[in-house]
Short mmCIF file of C-alpha atoms in Angstrom, two decimals:
data_model
loop_
_atom_site.label_atom_id
_atom_site.label_comp_id
_atom_site.label_asym_id
_atom_site.label_seq_id
_atom_site.Cartn_x
_atom_site.Cartn_y
_atom_site.Cartn_z
CA ASN A 19 7.97 -5.04 35.00
CA VAL A 20 10.94 -2.43 34.08
CA LEU A 21 9.38 -2.37 30.67
CA ALA A 22 6.12 -1.27 31.67
CA ASN A 23 7.30 1.54 33.28
CA SER A 24 10.25 2.35 30.87
CA THR A 25 10.09 6.00 29.68
CA LYS A 26 12.93 5.43 27.57
CA LEU A 27 14.15 2.13 26.23
CA LYS A 28 13.52 2.48 22.12
CA VAL A 29 14.86 -1.21 20.96
CA LEU A 30 14.46 -4.15 22.19
CA ASN A 31 16.01 -7.17 20.99
CA LEU A 32 15.27 -10.87 21.42
CA SER A 33 16.38 -12.39 18.99
CA ASN A 34 18.53 -15.62 18.63
CA ALA A 35 19.50 -15.12 14.93
CA GLU A 36 23.24 -15.53 15.67
CA ASP A 37 23.63 -19.52 15.82
CA HIS A 38 19.95 -19.74 14.37
CA SER A 39 19.43 -22.49 17.11
CA GLY A 40 16.50 -20.74 18.80
CA ASN A 41 15.39 -19.54 21.61
CA TYR A 42 13.00 -22.06 23.64
CA THR A 43 13.62 -20.97 27.10
CA ILE A 44 11.05 -18.26 27.37
CA THR A 45 7.87 -20.08 27.76
CA SER A 46 4.24 -18.62 26.99
CA GLU A 47 4.04 -16.97 30.15
CA GLY A 48 7.29 -15.00 29.91
CA TRP A 49 5.94 -14.23 26.29
CA HIS A 50 2.57 -13.11 28.09
CA SER A 51 4.20 -10.48 30.53
CA LEU A 52 6.27 -8.98 28.25
CA PHE A 53 3.22 -8.48 25.88
CA GLY A 54 1.42 -7.08 28.47
CA ALA A 55 4.08 -4.92 29.61
CA LEU A 56 3.84 -3.21 25.60
CA GLN A 57 0.50 -1.66 26.72
CA SER A 58 1.65 0.44 29.23
CA PRO A 59 1.41 4.36 28.61
CA SER A 60 5.32 4.54 29.46
CA CYS A 61 6.39 1.79 27.16
CA VAL A 62 8.09 3.49 24.44
CA VAL A 63 9.55 0.98 22.58
CA GLU A 64 9.93 1.85 18.61
CA GLU A 65 11.81 -1.32 17.36
CA LEU A 66 11.08 -4.79 18.47
CA ASP A 67 13.18 -8.35 17.18
CA PHE A 68 11.22 -11.40 18.31
CA SER A 69 13.25 -13.50 15.43
CA TYR A 70 14.18 -17.17 16.07
CA ASN A 71 11.86 -17.72 18.99
CA ASN A 72 9.75 -20.42 20.58
CA ILE A 73 6.60 -18.18 19.86
CA SER A 74 2.67 -19.71 19.27
CA ASP A 75 -0.15 -19.14 17.96
CA GLU A 76 -1.86 -18.30 21.33
CA ASP A 77 1.28 -15.91 21.74
CA VAL A 78 0.84 -14.33 18.32
CA VAL A 79 -3.06 -13.44 19.89
CA HIS A 80 -1.55 -12.16 23.34
CA MET A 81 1.01 -10.24 21.41
CA SER A 82 -1.53 -8.79 18.76
CA ASN A 83 -4.48 -7.75 21.29
CA SER A 84 -1.43 -6.04 22.81
CA LEU A 85 0.27 -4.14 20.27
CA ALA A 86 -3.38 -3.45 18.67
CA ASN A 87 -3.90 0.04 19.65
CA ASN A 88 -0.16 1.02 19.72
CA SER A 89 0.84 4.03 18.09
CA ILE A 90 4.34 3.85 18.81
CA LEU A 91 5.86 0.84 17.64
CA ARG A 92 7.81 1.34 14.13
CA HIS A 93 9.83 -1.79 13.76
CA LEU A 94 8.62 -5.35 14.45
CA ASN A 95 10.70 -8.61 13.48
CA LEU A 96 9.04 -12.00 13.47
CA ARG A 97 11.26 -13.91 10.78
CA CYS A 98 11.66 -17.67 11.56
CA LEU A 99 9.26 -18.21 14.60
CA LEU A 100 10.36 -21.79 15.58
CA GLN A 101 6.49 -22.89 15.90
CA ARG A 102 4.38 -22.71 12.48
CA ILE A 103 1.83 -19.75 12.95
CA THR A 104 -1.27 -20.69 11.47
CA ALA A 105 -4.03 -18.49 9.23
CA SER A 106 -5.73 -18.02 12.42
CA GLY A 107 -2.70 -16.20 14.33
CA TRP A 108 -2.10 -14.28 11.19
CA ARG A 109 -5.96 -13.09 11.28
CA ALA A 110 -5.29 -11.93 15.11
CA PHE A 111 -2.27 -10.13 13.91
CA SER A 112 -3.99 -8.33 10.88
CA ALA A 113 -5.69 -6.36 13.42
CA VAL A 114 -2.45 -4.59 14.25
CA LEU A 115 -1.92 -3.68 10.66
CA SER A 116 -5.62 -2.33 10.74
CA ASN A 117 -4.91 0.01 13.58
CA PRO A 118 -5.53 3.58 11.99
CA ASN A 119 -3.51 4.82 14.64
CA SER A 120 -0.22 1.79 14.20
CA ALA A 121 3.04 3.58 13.29
CA LEU A 122 4.50 0.23 12.35
CA GLU A 123 6.59 0.83 9.11
CA LYS A 124 8.27 -2.09 8.68
CA VAL A 125 6.94 -5.97 9.54
CA ASP A 126 9.41 -8.40 9.01
CA LEU A 127 7.50 -12.05 8.36
CA SER A 128 9.78 -14.28 6.54
CA ASN A 129 10.32 -18.05 7.13
CA ASN A 130 7.38 -18.65 8.41
CA GLU A 131 5.15 -20.16 6.21
CA ILE A 132 3.08 -17.98 4.82
CA ASP A 133 0.31 -19.09 2.57
CA ASP A 134 -2.88 -18.61 1.07
CA ASP A 135 -5.16 -18.31 4.30
CA ALA A 136 -3.05 -16.11 6.00
CA LEU A 137 -2.10 -13.47 3.19
CA VAL A 138 -5.34 -12.56 2.28
CA PRO A 139 -6.60 -11.42 6.27
CA LEU A 140 -2.67 -9.60 5.70
CA ALA A 141 -3.65 -7.91 2.55
CA ASN A 142 -7.21 -6.67 3.62
CA SER A 143 -5.53 -5.66 7.00
CA LEU A 144 -3.87 -2.93 4.84
CA GLU A 145 -6.75 -1.24 2.75
CA ASN A 146 -6.81 1.83 5.18
CA ASN A 147 -3.29 1.19 6.33
CA ASN A 148 -1.24 4.47 5.33
CA LYS A 149 1.92 3.83 7.42
CA LEU A 150 3.40 0.54 6.68
CA LYS A 151 6.37 0.45 4.19
CA GLU A 152 7.63 -2.98 3.92
CA LEU A 153 5.98 -6.89 4.98
CA ILE A 154 8.52 -8.69 4.13
CA LEU A 155 8.38 -12.37 2.92
CA ASN A 156 10.70 -14.18 1.39
CA GLN A 157 11.07 -16.85 -2.01
CA GLN A 158 10.06 -19.22 0.47
CA ASP A 159 6.95 -18.02 1.65
CA TYR A 160 5.46 -16.91 -1.67
CA ALA A 161 6.40 -19.61 -4.02
CA ASP A 162 3.25 -21.36 -3.27
CA ILE A 163 0.78 -18.74 -2.96
CA GLU A 164 -1.59 -18.75 -5.64
CA ILE A 165 -1.90 -16.11 -8.14
CA THR A 166 -5.53 -14.79 -6.89
CA ASN A 167 -4.39 -14.23 -3.69
CA TRP A 168 -1.62 -11.96 -4.99
CA ASP A 169 -4.30 -10.16 -6.80
CA THR A 170 -6.26 -9.82 -3.92
CA LEU A 171 -3.57 -7.59 -2.72
CA ALA A 172 -2.96 -6.23 -5.67
CA SER A 173 -6.45 -4.94 -5.58
CA VAL A 174 -5.59 -3.64 -1.90
CA LEU A 175 -2.69 -1.42 -3.82
CA CYS A 176 -4.83 -0.37 -6.68
CA ASN A 177 -8.88 -0.77 -6.17
CA LYS A 178 -10.33 -0.11 -10.17
CA SER A 179 -13.71 -0.24 -9.54
CA SER A 180 -13.93 3.53 -9.44
CA ILE A 181 -12.06 6.47 -9.91
CA ASN A 182 -12.34 7.15 -6.24
CA ALA A 183 -11.53 3.77 -5.06
CA THR A 184 -8.44 4.06 -7.14
CA PHE A 185 -7.26 7.14 -4.90
CA ASN A 186 -8.19 6.05 -1.83
CA SER A 187 -5.95 2.42 -2.48
CA ASN A 188 -2.88 1.78 -0.19
CA HIS A 189 -0.45 3.81 -1.85
CA THR A 190 1.92 3.23 1.20
CA LEU A 191 3.39 -0.42 0.73
CA GLN A 192 6.14 -0.31 -1.17
CA ARG A 193 7.81 -3.66 -0.58
CA ILE A 194 6.95 -7.58 0.19
CA VAL A 195 10.60 -9.04 -0.15
CA ASN A 196 14.16 -7.56 0.96
CA PRO A 197 16.01 -5.47 -1.62
CA GLU A 198 18.52 -8.61 -1.79
CA ASP A 199 15.72 -11.04 -2.66
CA GLN A 200 14.82 -11.95 -6.11
CA VAL A 201 12.03 -9.81 -7.66
CA ILE A 202 8.38 -11.48 -7.37
CA ASP A 203 7.12 -12.44 -10.45
CA GLU A 204 3.55 -10.94 -10.38
CA SER A 205 3.96 -7.68 -12.80
CA ASP A 206 0.86 -5.88 -12.12
CA LEU A 207 2.10 -6.37 -8.50
CA GLU A 208 5.51 -5.64 -8.71
CA THR A 209 4.73 -2.34 -10.62
CA LEU A 210 2.30 -1.16 -8.19
CA LEU A 211 5.05 -1.47 -5.01
CA LEU A 212 7.43 0.24 -7.17
CA TRP A 213 5.11 3.17 -8.21
CA ASN A 214 4.53 3.19 -4.51
CA ARG A 215 8.34 2.92 -3.96
CA GLY A 216 9.29 5.79 -5.92
CA ASN A 217 6.68 8.38 -5.82
CA THR A 218 4.91 10.41 -2.97
CA ARG A 219 1.56 8.97 -2.15
CA PHE A 220 -0.48 11.58 -4.22
CA GLU A 221 1.95 11.13 -7.42
CA ALA A 222 1.25 7.27 -7.17
CA ALA A 223 -2.39 7.93 -6.62
CA ARG A 224 -2.25 9.57 -10.12
CA ARG A 225 -0.10 7.20 -12.09
CA LYS A 226 -2.51 4.39 -10.97
CA ILE A 227 -5.66 6.25 -11.80
CA ILE A 228 -4.46 7.18 -15.65
CA LYS A 229 -3.36 3.97 -15.68
CA VAL A 230 -6.70 2.04 -15.03
CA HIS A 231 -9.16 4.78 -16.36
CA PHE A 232 -7.28 6.59 -18.80
CA SER A 233 -5.11 4.08 -21.18
CA GLY A 234 -7.22 2.78 -23.12
CA ALA A 235 -8.47 3.98 -26.57
CA ASP A 236 -11.31 5.80 -25.91
CA ILE A 237 -11.28 7.99 -22.29
CA SER A 238 -14.52 8.21 -20.31
CA ILE A 239 -15.56 11.52 -19.73
CA MET A 240 -18.16 10.51 -17.38
CA PRO A 241 -16.22 11.21 -14.06
CA PHE A 242 -15.99 14.65 -15.41
CA ILE A 243 -19.53 15.61 -16.42
CA GLU A 244 -20.88 16.59 -12.96
CA MET A 245 -17.60 17.81 -11.64
CA ASP A 246 -18.07 21.62 -10.24
CA THR A 247 -16.40 23.53 -12.95
CA LYS A 248 -14.07 25.21 -10.02
CA VAL A 249 -12.55 21.54 -9.51
CA LEU A 250 -12.41 20.79 -13.12
CA PRO A 251 -9.73 22.59 -14.51
CA HIS A 252 -7.53 21.09 -11.64
CA ALA A 253 -8.54 17.64 -12.03
CA VAL A 254 -7.66 18.20 -16.40
CA ALA A 255 -4.60 19.78 -14.89
CA TRP A 256 -3.47 16.60 -12.70
CA MET A 257 -4.06 14.74 -15.58
CA ALA A 258 -1.06 16.46 -17.88
CA ARG A 259 1.57 17.15 -15.01
CA ASP A 260 4.10 15.23 -16.91
CA GLU A 261 5.09 13.21 -19.48
CA TYR A 262 2.86 10.02 -18.21
CA GLY A 263 -0.20 12.95 -18.45
CA SER A 264 0.51 15.02 -21.80
CA SER A 265 -0.42 12.24 -24.06
CA VAL A 266 -3.83 11.70 -22.22
CA LEU A 267 -4.56 15.26 -22.04
CA TYR A 268 -4.34 15.38 -25.61
CA ARG A 269 -7.22 12.30 -26.14
CA PHE A 270 -9.20 13.99 -23.33
CA VAL A 271 -9.62 17.27 -24.85
CA ARG A 272 -9.95 15.98 -28.74
CA ASP A 273 -12.85 13.65 -27.22
CA THR A 274 -14.65 16.04 -24.68
CA THR A 275 -16.98 18.43 -26.68
CA PHE A 276 -17.98 20.25 -23.73
CA PHE A 277 -14.69 21.92 -24.03
CA LEU A 278 -15.30 23.31 -27.55
CA ASP A 279 -16.93 26.50 -28.21
CA VAL A 280 -18.11 26.71 -31.74
CA VAL A 281 -18.83 29.93 -33.37
CA GLY A 282 -19.74 30.76 -36.83
CA VAL A 283 -17.79 33.51 -38.83
CA LYS A 284 -18.58 35.26 -41.67
CA HIS A 285 -15.74 36.58 -44.07
CA GLY A 286 -15.73 39.89 -46.21
CA ASN A 287 -18.39 39.75 -48.84
CA GLU A 288 -19.38 36.53 -49.11
CA PRO A 289 -22.53 35.78 -46.79
CA LYS A 290 -22.86 32.53 -48.02
CA ARG A 291 -19.62 31.34 -47.03
CA GLN A 292 -18.92 30.21 -43.49
CA LYS A 293 -15.99 28.88 -41.76
CA THR A 294 -16.27 27.73 -38.67
CA ALA A 295 -14.18 29.32 -35.83
CA VAL A 296 -13.23 26.88 -32.79
CA SER A 297 -11.85 28.17 -29.87
CA ILE A 298 -10.87 26.47 -26.51
CA SER A 299 -10.53 26.97 -23.05
CA CYS A 300 -7.16 26.14 -21.62
CA PHE A 301 -7.65 25.48 -17.85
CA CYS A 302 -3.87 24.36 -17.41
#
């Protein structure tokens, strides 16, 4: 009742992590009352720690319903819940992450036996999420997850179907393990997370676009054919902003004939001989 009307409390820690014995004294009735208080417009809690507590699937559903439209909470710790949350509970929780108004930047789900059925809805919920930076699992969680389901998360970070789809991918998620833990083995996924972590969202998008759509021997100019001439120079300059784009720009101009104006030039008294002068309009 106090939490529902508090306009100052920012951090609420109900963790029982110190002795790792777990807190079994709070029942579902207590959790449901607490989660209901989180819906109050007066509640301004930014950090919640429920780790090592006896929270069930049903409780997670109630929590998710309470947080589905929350735009205040930034950190949520659900590490080591004492009951095993099934895929049904995690699917309900994914609605929190897909909330366009969500302010969550870090969610710790480690040591909860996240499996394939749980990872896929969590990954899909991040398609339009531009706030969450850390979705923490651990070695035990991801050891048994199939590679194809890690690919689902990788495709959320870098949709390869088109340049526009790649640009609109998730460039915000930076970690799925704690820094002190062993890095994940899926190299493509780790590379995408690293690009998100080390760059602005727009720079991460640019690197992914260059890697996916302009890194082969032949560069397709089709995306540029119908591009407005006022936009085209900016698009080309965007590719050539640093050392990652300079070689791409060279191959792009070399293979793109509509950049070249070919003019015949006569020299001196040699009307039958003709040399070709090539002028390249430089947009950058």
